[in-house]
Tab-separated table of C-alpha atoms in Angstrom:
chain	number	residue	atom	x	y	z
A	1	UNK	CA	-23.214	41.258	51.513
A	2	UNK	CA	-22.148	39.134	54.470
A	3	UNK	CA	-18.937	40.387	56.061
A	4	UNK	CA	-16.035	37.989	55.596
A	5	UNK	CA	-13.992	37.722	58.802
A	6	UNK	CA	-10.615	36.178	59.435
A	7	UNK	CA	-10.185	33.246	61.787
A	8	UNK	CA	-13.312	31.160	61.168
A	9	UNK	CA	-13.726	28.022	59.037
A	10	UNK	CA	-11.013	29.261	56.654
A	11	UNK	CA	-13.549	31.999	55.686
A	12	UNK	CA	-15.429	29.645	53.363
A	13	UNK	CA	-18.336	29.329	55.791
A	14	UNK	CA	-19.077	33.023	55.329
A	15	UNK	CA	-18.831	32.520	51.578
A	16	UNK	CA	-21.530	29.875	51.821
A	17	UNK	CA	-23.729	32.286	53.779
A	18	UNK	CA	-24.047	34.442	50.674
A	19	UNK	CA	-26.929	34.197	48.235
A	20	UNK	CA	-26.343	31.358	45.723
A	21	UNK	CA	-26.008	33.762	42.784
A	22	UNK	CA	-23.227	35.724	44.516
A	23	UNK	CA	-21.530	32.568	45.740
A	24	UNK	CA	-21.528	30.883	42.329
A	25	UNK	CA	-20.258	34.017	40.639
A	26	UNK	CA	-17.399	34.308	43.148
A	27	UNK	CA	-16.362	30.645	42.757
A	28	UNK	CA	-16.799	30.449	38.973
A	29	UNK	CA	-14.684	33.586	38.477
A	30	UNK	CA	-11.624	31.804	39.913
A	31	UNK	CA	-11.759	28.906	37.411
A	32	UNK	CA	-10.224	29.173	33.943
A	33	UNK	CA	-12.982	27.404	32.036
A	34	UNK	CA	-11.516	27.655	28.510
A	35	UNK	CA	-9.095	24.661	28.664
A	36	UNK	CA	-11.813	22.430	30.154
A	37	UNK	CA	-14.325	23.584	27.533
A	38	UNK	CA	-11.810	22.857	24.767
A	39	UNK	CA	-11.517	19.248	25.966
A	40	UNK	CA	-15.226	18.422	26.363
A	41	UNK	CA	-16.687	20.335	23.414
A	42	UNK	CA	-17.389	18.772	20.059
A	43	UNK	CA	-14.302	18.859	17.796
A	44	UNK	CA	-15.916	18.466	14.358
A	45	UNK	CA	-18.612	20.415	12.547
A	46	UNK	CA	-19.835	17.152	11.028
A	47	UNK	CA	-22.326	14.774	12.594
A	48	UNK	CA	-25.039	15.591	15.090
A	49	UNK	CA	-25.388	19.351	15.769
A	50	UNK	CA	-24.316	20.668	19.166
A	51	UNK	CA	-27.367	21.247	21.356
A	52	UNK	CA	-25.761	21.346	24.794
A	53	UNK	CA	-24.286	24.295	26.667
A	54	UNK	CA	-20.970	22.686	27.670
A	55	UNK	CA	-19.696	25.672	29.631
A	56	UNK	CA	-22.843	25.670	31.763
A	57	UNK	CA	-22.532	21.892	32.228
A	58	UNK	CA	-18.999	22.296	33.588
A	59	UNK	CA	-20.146	25.049	35.937
A	60	UNK	CA	-23.060	22.902	37.078
A	61	UNK	CA	-20.626	20.094	38.007
A	62	UNK	CA	-18.768	22.627	40.122
A	63	UNK	CA	-22.064	23.814	41.627
A	64	UNK	CA	-22.980	20.211	42.458
A	65	UNK	CA	-19.916	19.971	44.719
A	66	UNK	CA	-20.564	23.411	46.184
A	67	UNK	CA	-24.260	22.731	46.832
A	68	UNK	CA	-23.614	19.180	48.106
A	69	UNK	CA	-25.956	17.611	45.570
A	70	UNK	CA	-25.358	13.861	46.019
A	71	UNK	CA	-26.318	12.400	42.623
A	72	UNK	CA	-26.140	13.539	39.003
A	73	UNK	CA	-29.831	12.671	38.685
A	74	UNK	CA	-30.526	15.125	41.537
A	75	UNK	CA	-28.491	17.758	39.686
A	76	UNK	CA	-30.552	17.217	36.526
A	77	UNK	CA	-33.775	17.356	38.533
A	78	UNK	CA	-32.792	20.639	40.168
A	79	UNK	CA	-31.809	22.160	36.819
A	80	UNK	CA	-35.255	21.272	35.496
A	81	UNK	CA	-37.194	22.562	38.497
A	82	UNK	CA	-35.129	25.536	39.664
A	83	UNK	CA	-34.900	28.254	37.009
A	84	UNK	CA	-32.691	30.524	39.162
A	85	UNK	CA	-30.203	27.704	39.777
A	86	UNK	CA	-30.167	26.938	36.063
A	87	UNK	CA	-29.409	30.577	35.200
A	88	UNK	CA	-26.765	30.753	37.943
A	89	UNK	CA	-24.965	27.833	36.305
A	90	UNK	CA	-24.888	29.696	32.994
A	91	UNK	CA	-27.731	28.009	31.106
A	92	UNK	CA	-29.946	30.172	28.922
A	93	UNK	CA	-33.716	29.962	29.105
A	94	UNK	CA	-33.712	28.427	25.629
A	95	UNK	CA	-31.096	25.767	26.512
A	96	UNK	CA	-32.209	22.203	27.031
A	97	UNK	CA	-31.362	20.569	30.353
A	98	UNK	CA	-28.646	17.928	29.826
A	99	UNK	CA	-29.472	14.329	30.596
A	100	UNK	CA	-27.594	12.052	32.979
A	101	UNK	CA	-26.039	10.356	29.954
A	102	UNK	CA	-24.690	13.697	28.716
A	103	UNK	CA	-23.008	14.318	32.066
A	104	UNK	CA	-21.661	10.769	32.018
A	105	UNK	CA	-20.045	11.418	28.631
A	106	UNK	CA	-18.374	14.571	29.962
A	107	UNK	CA	-17.010	12.702	32.985
A	108	UNK	CA	-15.633	10.008	30.656
A	109	UNK	CA	-13.899	12.639	28.506
A	110	UNK	CA	-12.425	14.339	31.579
A	111	UNK	CA	-11.188	10.990	32.907
A	112	UNK	CA	-9.020	10.603	29.796
A	113	UNK	CA	-7.478	14.062	30.187
A	114	UNK	CA	-5.255	15.911	32.674
A	115	UNK	CA	-7.088	19.191	32.130
A	116	UNK	CA	-8.463	19.316	35.681
A	117	UNK	CA	-4.915	19.007	37.039
A	118	UNK	CA	-3.974	22.017	34.935
A	119	UNK	CA	-6.994	23.955	36.192
A	120	UNK	CA	-6.008	23.262	39.806
A	121	UNK	CA	-2.453	24.475	39.205
A	122	UNK	CA	-3.776	27.623	37.503
A	123	UNK	CA	-5.911	28.496	40.551
A	124	UNK	CA	-3.005	27.769	42.876
A	125	UNK	CA	-0.518	29.958	41.021
A	126	UNK	CA	-3.117	32.718	40.751
A	127	UNK	CA	-3.524	32.649	44.541
A	128	UNK	CA	0.269	32.853	44.917
A	129	UNK	CA	0.449	35.780	42.483
A	130	UNK	CA	-2.267	37.649	44.398
A	131	UNK	CA	-0.362	37.135	47.652
A	132	UNK	CA	-2.784	34.778	49.397
A	133	UNK	CA	-0.246	31.945	49.716
A	134	UNK	CA	3.033	32.722	51.474
A	135	UNK	CA	3.477	29.574	53.565
A	136	UNK	CA	6.889	28.517	54.806
A	137	UNK	CA	5.640	25.031	55.784
A	138	UNK	CA	3.739	22.368	53.856
A	139	UNK	CA	2.113	19.384	55.578
A	140	UNK	CA	1.550	16.015	53.906
A	141	UNK	CA	-0.924	13.301	54.834
A	142	UNK	CA	-3.390	10.820	53.347
A	143	UNK	CA	-7.071	10.163	53.985
A	144	UNK	CA	-9.189	7.213	52.915
A	145	UNK	CA	-12.675	7.209	51.411
A	146	UNK	CA	-14.819	4.300	50.315
A	147	UNK	CA	-15.803	3.233	46.816
A	148	UNK	CA	-19.409	3.048	45.694
A	149	UNK	CA	-19.382	-0.649	44.891
A	150	UNK	CA	-19.310	-3.401	47.431
A	151	UNK	CA	-15.965	-5.151	47.676
A	152	UNK	CA	-15.663	-8.269	45.508
A	153	UNK	CA	-15.403	-11.638	47.263
A	154	UNK	CA	-11.896	-12.709	48.115
A	155	UNK	CA	-10.365	-15.235	45.786
A	156	UNK	CA	-9.518	-18.582	47.283
A	157	UNK	CA	-5.845	-19.370	47.277
A	158	UNK	CA	-4.930	-22.293	45.067
A	159	UNK	CA	-2.965	-24.993	46.769
A	160	UNK	CA	0.570	-25.120	45.447
A	161	UNK	CA	3.213	-27.749	45.735
A	162	UNK	CA	4.703	-27.996	49.232
A	163	UNK	CA	7.905	-26.025	49.638
A	164	UNK	CA	11.089	-27.914	50.030
A	165	UNK	CA	12.389	-27.466	53.558
A	166	UNK	CA	16.004	-26.979	54.521
A	167	UNK	CA	18.833	-24.978	53.015
A	168	UNK	CA	19.015	-24.559	49.260
A	169	UNK	CA	21.969	-25.925	47.411
A	170	UNK	CA	24.392	-23.458	45.827
A	171	UNK	CA	22.873	-23.955	42.357
A	172	UNK	CA	19.315	-23.600	43.683
A	173	UNK	CA	20.186	-20.441	45.594
A	174	UNK	CA	21.824	-18.825	42.550
A	175	UNK	CA	18.796	-19.676	40.432
A	176	UNK	CA	16.462	-18.284	43.128
A	177	UNK	CA	18.451	-15.020	43.323
A	178	UNK	CA	18.243	-14.574	39.547
A	179	UNK	CA	14.486	-15.166	39.626
A	180	UNK	CA	14.072	-12.662	42.474
A	181	UNK	CA	16.085	-10.021	40.600
A	182	UNK	CA	14.001	-10.521	37.442
A	183	UNK	CA	10.800	-10.300	39.443
A	184	UNK	CA	11.927	-7.046	41.088
A	185	UNK	CA	12.754	-5.510	37.704
A	186	UNK	CA	9.365	-6.423	36.235
A	187	UNK	CA	7.302	-5.140	39.166
A	188	UNK	CA	5.085	-2.080	38.597
A	189	UNK	CA	6.679	1.177	39.772
A	190	UNK	CA	4.531	1.504	42.888
A	191	UNK	CA	5.281	-2.059	43.993
A	192	UNK	CA	9.014	-1.372	43.966
A	193	UNK	CA	10.914	0.289	46.779
A	194	UNK	CA	10.374	4.020	47.291
A	195	UNK	CA	13.922	4.913	46.214
A	196	UNK	CA	13.076	3.781	42.675
A	197	UNK	CA	10.892	6.909	42.340
A	198	UNK	CA	13.714	9.416	42.860
A	199	UNK	CA	14.890	9.513	39.236
A	200	UNK	CA	11.481	8.998	37.608
A	201	UNK	CA	9.710	11.971	36.008
A	202	UNK	CA	6.542	13.426	37.528
A	203	UNK	CA	4.475	12.600	34.435
A	204	UNK	CA	5.498	8.937	34.662
A	205	UNK	CA	4.842	8.831	38.404
A	206	UNK	CA	1.336	10.201	37.876
A	207	UNK	CA	0.547	7.995	34.884
A	208	UNK	CA	1.506	4.797	36.740
A	209	UNK	CA	-0.377	5.635	39.940
A	210	UNK	CA	-2.790	2.744	40.745
A	211	UNK	CA	-6.377	4.032	40.813
A	212	UNK	CA	-8.658	1.000	41.031
A	213	UNK	CA	-10.535	0.488	44.316
A	214	UNK	CA	-8.693	-1.861	46.656
A	215	UNK	CA	-8.769	-2.992	50.267
A	216	UNK	CA	-6.910	-0.662	52.620
A	217	UNK	CA	-6.062	-0.865	56.317
A	218	UNK	CA	-5.052	1.671	58.954
A	219	UNK	CA	-4.804	1.981	62.731
A	220	UNK	CA	-7.514	3.974	64.487
A	221	UNK	CA	-7.092	6.078	67.643
A	222	UNK	CA	-7.493	2.930	69.764
A	223	UNK	CA	-4.717	1.100	67.930
A	224	UNK	CA	-7.087	-1.316	66.188
A	225	UNK	CA	-6.936	-2.099	62.469
A	226	UNK	CA	-9.724	-0.582	60.371
A	227	UNK	CA	-10.356	-1.971	56.884
A	228	UNK	CA	-12.116	-0.262	53.983
A	229	UNK	CA	-12.577	-0.837	50.268
A	230	UNK	CA	-11.897	2.187	48.117
A	231	UNK	CA	-9.358	4.923	47.582
A	232	UNK	CA	-6.911	7.326	49.210
A	233	UNK	CA	-6.561	11.088	48.904
A	234	UNK	CA	-2.966	12.290	49.318
A	235	UNK	CA	-2.690	16.013	50.052
A	236	UNK	CA	0.161	18.483	50.446
A	237	UNK	CA	-1.303	21.534	52.192
A	238	UNK	CA	0.036	24.967	53.093
A	239	UNK	CA	-0.154	25.037	56.888
A	240	UNK	CA	-0.895	28.785	57.125
A	241	UNK	CA	-3.100	29.413	54.079
A	242	UNK	CA	-4.656	25.891	54.074
A	243	UNK	CA	-4.624	25.765	50.282
A	244	UNK	CA	-4.081	22.345	48.706
A	245	UNK	CA	-0.663	22.774	47.095
A	246	UNK	CA	-0.658	19.322	45.465
A	247	UNK	CA	-3.011	16.341	45.501
A	248	UNK	CA	-2.946	12.710	44.363
A	249	UNK	CA	-5.636	10.058	44.005
A	250	UNK	CA	-4.722	6.392	44.499
A	251	UNK	CA	-6.001	2.942	45.329
A	252	UNK	CA	-6.755	2.310	48.979
A	253	UNK	CA	-3.907	-0.181	49.424
A	254	UNK	CA	-1.094	2.180	48.383
A	255	UNK	CA	1.437	2.843	51.131
A	256	UNK	CA	1.246	6.504	52.207
A	257	UNK	CA	5.004	6.938	51.814
A	258	UNK	CA	4.877	6.005	48.118
A	259	UNK	CA	2.820	9.108	47.336
A	260	UNK	CA	5.216	11.568	48.996
A	261	UNK	CA	7.815	11.862	46.212
A	262	UNK	CA	5.208	12.507	43.448
A	263	UNK	CA	3.629	15.233	45.611
A	264	UNK	CA	7.011	16.833	46.303
A	265	UNK	CA	7.969	16.720	42.637
A	266	UNK	CA	4.630	18.315	41.833
A	267	UNK	CA	5.573	21.255	44.069
A	268	UNK	CA	8.852	21.585	42.204
A	269	UNK	CA	7.321	21.558	38.706
A	270	UNK	CA	3.907	23.172	39.179
A	271	UNK	CA	4.120	25.641	42.069
A	272	UNK	CA	6.370	28.701	42.227
A	273	UNK	CA	6.246	29.190	46.003
A	274	UNK	CA	9.563	30.788	47.011
A	275	UNK	CA	8.614	31.178	50.679
A	276	UNK	CA	8.429	27.416	51.300
A	277	UNK	CA	11.135	26.126	53.668
A	278	UNK	CA	9.824	23.063	55.532
A	279	UNK	CA	7.769	19.941	54.892
A	280	UNK	CA	6.226	18.157	57.865
A	281	UNK	CA	4.844	14.599	57.961
A	282	UNK	CA	4.017	11.875	60.475
A	283	UNK	CA	6.037	8.716	61.111
A	284	UNK	CA	4.398	6.916	58.176
A	285	UNK	CA	6.658	8.923	55.857
A	286	UNK	CA	9.934	8.204	57.662
A	287	UNK	CA	11.827	6.796	54.670
A	288	UNK	CA	15.298	7.861	53.532
A	289	UNK	CA	14.287	8.515	49.870
A	290	UNK	CA	11.659	11.037	51.042
A	291	UNK	CA	14.310	12.941	53.008
A	292	UNK	CA	16.502	12.817	49.917
A	293	UNK	CA	13.759	14.249	47.695
A	294	UNK	CA	13.060	17.063	50.178
A	295	UNK	CA	16.788	17.839	50.279
A	296	UNK	CA	16.939	17.965	46.477
A	297	UNK	CA	14.207	20.609	46.553
A	298	UNK	CA	16.294	22.737	48.914
A	299	UNK	CA	13.764	22.281	51.737
A	300	UNK	CA	14.048	20.863	55.251
A	301	UNK	CA	12.271	17.748	56.540
A	302	UNK	CA	10.322	17.760	59.797
A	303	UNK	CA	9.189	14.134	59.948
A	304	UNK	CA	8.440	12.040	63.028
A	305	UNK	CA	11.027	9.317	63.559
A	306	UNK	CA	9.977	5.672	63.282
A	307	UNK	CA	12.424	3.564	65.285
A	308	UNK	CA	11.792	0.235	63.497
A	309	UNK	CA	13.673	-1.945	66.019
A	310	UNK	CA	16.909	-0.018	65.472
A	311	UNK	CA	19.556	-0.219	68.237
A	312	UNK	CA	20.006	2.679	70.635
A	313	UNK	CA	22.660	5.088	69.293
A	314	UNK	CA	25.894	5.171	71.307
A	315	UNK	CA	27.068	8.671	72.225
A	316	UNK	CA	23.742	10.243	71.178
A	317	UNK	CA	20.338	10.714	72.786
A	318	UNK	CA	16.954	9.657	71.350
A	319	UNK	CA	16.901	12.796	69.160
A	320	UNK	CA	20.446	12.051	67.877
A	321	UNK	CA	21.940	15.013	69.706
A	322	UNK	CA	25.470	14.207	70.915
A	323	UNK	CA	25.964	13.461	74.614
A	324	UNK	CA	28.862	14.263	76.898
A	325	UNK	CA	30.966	11.797	78.848
A	326	UNK	CA	28.310	11.767	81.601
A	327	UNK	CA	25.531	11.286	78.978
A	328	UNK	CA	24.044	14.779	79.171
A	329	UNK	CA	22.615	15.915	75.831
A	330	UNK	CA	24.192	18.804	73.954
A	331	UNK	CA	21.847	21.722	73.223
A	332	UNK	CA	20.884	22.595	69.655
A	333	UNK	CA	22.154	26.093	68.904
A	334	UNK	CA	21.799	26.932	65.197
A	335	UNK	CA	21.922	25.735	61.607
A	336	UNK	CA	24.423	26.951	59.027
A	337	UNK	CA	22.602	26.729	55.677
A	338	UNK	CA	25.775	27.440	53.675
A	339	UNK	CA	27.597	24.388	54.998
A	340	UNK	CA	24.426	22.439	55.921
A	341	UNK	CA	25.742	22.018	59.441
A	342	UNK	CA	23.986	21.723	62.801
A	343	UNK	CA	25.689	23.368	65.766
A	344	UNK	CA	25.318	21.989	69.311
A	345	UNK	CA	26.691	23.595	72.456
A	346	UNK	CA	27.823	22.116	75.766
A	347	UNK	CA	24.992	21.010	78.132
A	348	UNK	CA	24.095	23.203	81.111
A	349	UNK	CA	24.905	20.303	83.436
A	350	UNK	CA	28.536	20.467	82.284
A	351	UNK	CA	29.069	24.027	83.515
A	352	UNK	CA	30.674	22.919	86.779
A	353	UNK	CA	31.818	19.497	85.601
A	354	UNK	CA	35.502	18.776	86.447
A	355	UNK	CA	35.887	16.934	83.127
A	356	UNK	CA	35.171	20.120	81.155
A	357	UNK	CA	38.555	21.657	81.910
A	358	UNK	CA	40.379	18.458	81.062
A	359	UNK	CA	39.346	18.556	77.424
A	360	UNK	CA	37.359	15.344	77.599
A	361	UNK	CA	34.069	17.043	76.636
A	362	UNK	CA	34.248	19.577	73.809
A	363	UNK	CA	32.404	22.902	73.993
A	364	UNK	CA	30.873	22.859	70.508
A	365	UNK	CA	29.766	19.911	68.407
A	366	UNK	CA	28.991	20.265	64.693
A	367	UNK	CA	27.492	17.717	62.310
A	368	UNK	CA	26.485	17.955	58.641
A	369	UNK	CA	22.916	16.940	57.929
A	370	UNK	CA	24.080	15.097	54.799
A	371	UNK	CA	25.800	12.612	57.125
A	372	UNK	CA	22.348	11.077	57.601
A	373	UNK	CA	19.382	13.112	56.317
A	374	UNK	CA	16.988	10.944	58.283
A	375	UNK	CA	18.613	11.537	61.678
A	376	UNK	CA	19.935	15.059	61.286
A	377	UNK	CA	17.309	17.587	60.314
A	378	UNK	CA	17.244	21.374	60.383
A	379	UNK	CA	16.052	22.456	62.874
A	380	UNK	CA	17.407	19.568	64.944
A	381	UNK	CA	15.079	16.867	66.206
A	382	UNK	CA	13.739	17.504	69.691
A	383	UNK	CA	14.354	21.252	69.570
A	384	UNK	CA	11.574	23.732	70.338
A	385	UNK	CA	11.576	24.968	66.735
A	386	UNK	CA	11.271	21.410	65.409
A	387	UNK	CA	8.306	20.721	67.709
A	388	UNK	CA	6.616	23.991	66.714
A	389	UNK	CA	6.880	23.191	63.008
A	390	UNK	CA	5.717	19.607	63.520
A	391	UNK	CA	2.547	20.816	65.263
A	392	UNK	CA	1.576	22.623	62.055
A	393	UNK	CA	0.970	19.212	60.489
A	394	UNK	CA	-2.595	19.261	61.834
A	395	UNK	CA	-3.506	21.693	59.023
A	396	UNK	CA	-3.627	18.875	56.479
A	397	UNK	CA	-5.871	16.820	58.776
A	398	UNK	CA	-8.283	19.748	59.013
A	399	UNK	CA	-8.384	20.089	55.228
A	400	UNK	CA	-9.071	16.352	54.893
A	401	UNK	CA	-11.996	16.779	57.282
A	402	UNK	CA	-13.304	19.801	55.347
A	403	UNK	CA	-13.235	17.862	52.060
A	404	UNK	CA	-15.260	15.034	53.551
A	405	UNK	CA	-17.704	17.157	55.522
A	406	UNK	CA	-18.359	20.039	53.126
A	407	UNK	CA	-17.093	19.044	49.665
A	408	UNK	CA	-18.403	15.473	49.198
A	409	UNK	CA	-15.077	13.646	49.127
A	410	UNK	CA	-16.883	10.690	50.738
A	411	UNK	CA	-19.596	10.736	48.091
A	412	UNK	CA	-17.952	8.876	45.189
A	413	UNK	CA	-20.634	7.735	42.735
A	414	UNK	CA	-18.503	6.173	39.994
A	415	UNK	CA	-17.550	2.542	39.606
A	416	UNK	CA	-14.122	2.862	37.958
A	417	UNK	CA	-11.013	4.457	39.369
A	418	UNK	CA	-10.562	6.847	36.439
A	419	UNK	CA	-14.042	8.297	36.805
A	420	UNK	CA	-13.697	8.414	40.598
A	421	UNK	CA	-10.533	10.474	40.070
A	422	UNK	CA	-12.629	13.061	38.186
A	423	UNK	CA	-14.780	13.391	41.305
A	424	UNK	CA	-11.641	13.787	43.441
A	425	UNK	CA	-10.189	16.410	41.084
A	426	UNK	CA	-13.448	18.367	41.105
A	427	UNK	CA	-13.571	18.259	44.912
A	428	UNK	CA	-10.025	19.613	45.316
A	429	UNK	CA	-10.598	22.118	42.499
A	430	UNK	CA	-13.763	23.507	44.103
A	431	UNK	CA	-12.074	23.657	47.514
A	432	UNK	CA	-9.202	25.812	46.257
A	433	UNK	CA	-11.574	27.872	44.100
A	434	UNK	CA	-13.778	28.563	47.136
A	435	UNK	CA	-10.713	29.450	49.190
A	436	UNK	CA	-9.499	31.888	46.550
A	437	UNK	CA	-12.976	33.412	46.199
A	438	UNK	CA	-13.177	33.989	49.968
A	439	UNK	CA	-9.666	35.516	50.060
A	440	UNK	CA	-10.533	37.884	47.217
A	441	UNK	CA	-13.651	39.022	49.044
A	442	UNK	CA	-11.600	39.576	52.194
A	443	UNK	CA	-9.094	41.682	50.256
A	444	UNK	CA	-11.884	43.741	48.687
A	445	UNK	CA	-13.511	44.296	52.064
A	446	UNK	CA	-10.202	45.385	53.618
A	447	UNK	CA	-9.622	47.845	50.780
A	448	UNK	CA	-13.058	49.372	51.315
A	449	UNK	CA	-12.475	49.667	55.046
A	450	UNK	CA	-9.069	51.275	54.474
A	451	UNK	CA	-10.628	53.797	52.048
């Protein structure tokens, strides 16, 4: 058996160096197959007799992701030509090889169910129970991937009546305000403002998530806009363990910030991770409702600040630390969790300042983070601890790269959003299953070495 070592490609590379039979057995053993089998199997004893091995079909879909088999037709071909692979997936010698249509029917059934979400949460909580996940920080980010189909041609805008220029009369303005209010009420949930999500249940947030392929845009490293037609993967990742703690699939045009609250609520309802203390995100998630949701979970936000043409604060520096009379920044000292208060101490430059003895500049400055959750975070913005935690955010970017490079996230072969979500769920499921399999092998190896 290949020795599994710490510190490499999250130990999954060594897992993939094993013989296929050992690798499949290790990955399959982490997945609770019974709920998935109950969904896809035939429910009635009437009608056409069951001739397919559904358990083996589910395992073969997992093996397709693991083996990087691009098409279902290639999976069927390999099952027909490779007897060892067929047996590794759980098929018997007497079983018939399923057709592409049979796999298509299973994908359709899975697209109408949330069973894969349950399977992912089962693996995650099993990893927590076995002690492989003890992160104190979770990082959130989104990654785009293209749809299979070519983007449809853009619809030509119909010419409307020219708008009336000038100020509206009082009656016209009142009518316009009523129409605007009605339009806002009738908008879909994800077209409303982010704060509308705070009091909505997780099940409703997930059910209303847009999933059809759409045009998306982002800035590349050179600051230029890059367009694509497809989807987005939203991930909340443990920065130390690099497990996917929660995941969401959406249309490519969804604003990244509108996926944050569903992911955070998913942590609250589906993951019993008591060690979690911080969530870190880039400036694309700098919205007050996201800070509010993190605060409701009893966690702390470490999110890059997006200035948005706001005026310079008076009496505070760019990190919102108070400044003295001579505009030296106070130093962050500590955080009192009981009273949710940040403590700042007098700047070093004020040690010999003549104003210090006159009572003009106070020695200690305290501020409650609830004064403004966006500006006052624990640890304080600009502090060494804040910067250290924020650097951990790169973990989610690495996981996004792993999913695309090794787990076929870029290889969506379904035309509809629902069926594409099945592919996304399988990708994230196999990733966490492979991670758990590698961690179990590490633990077994360490036990043998200790003995």
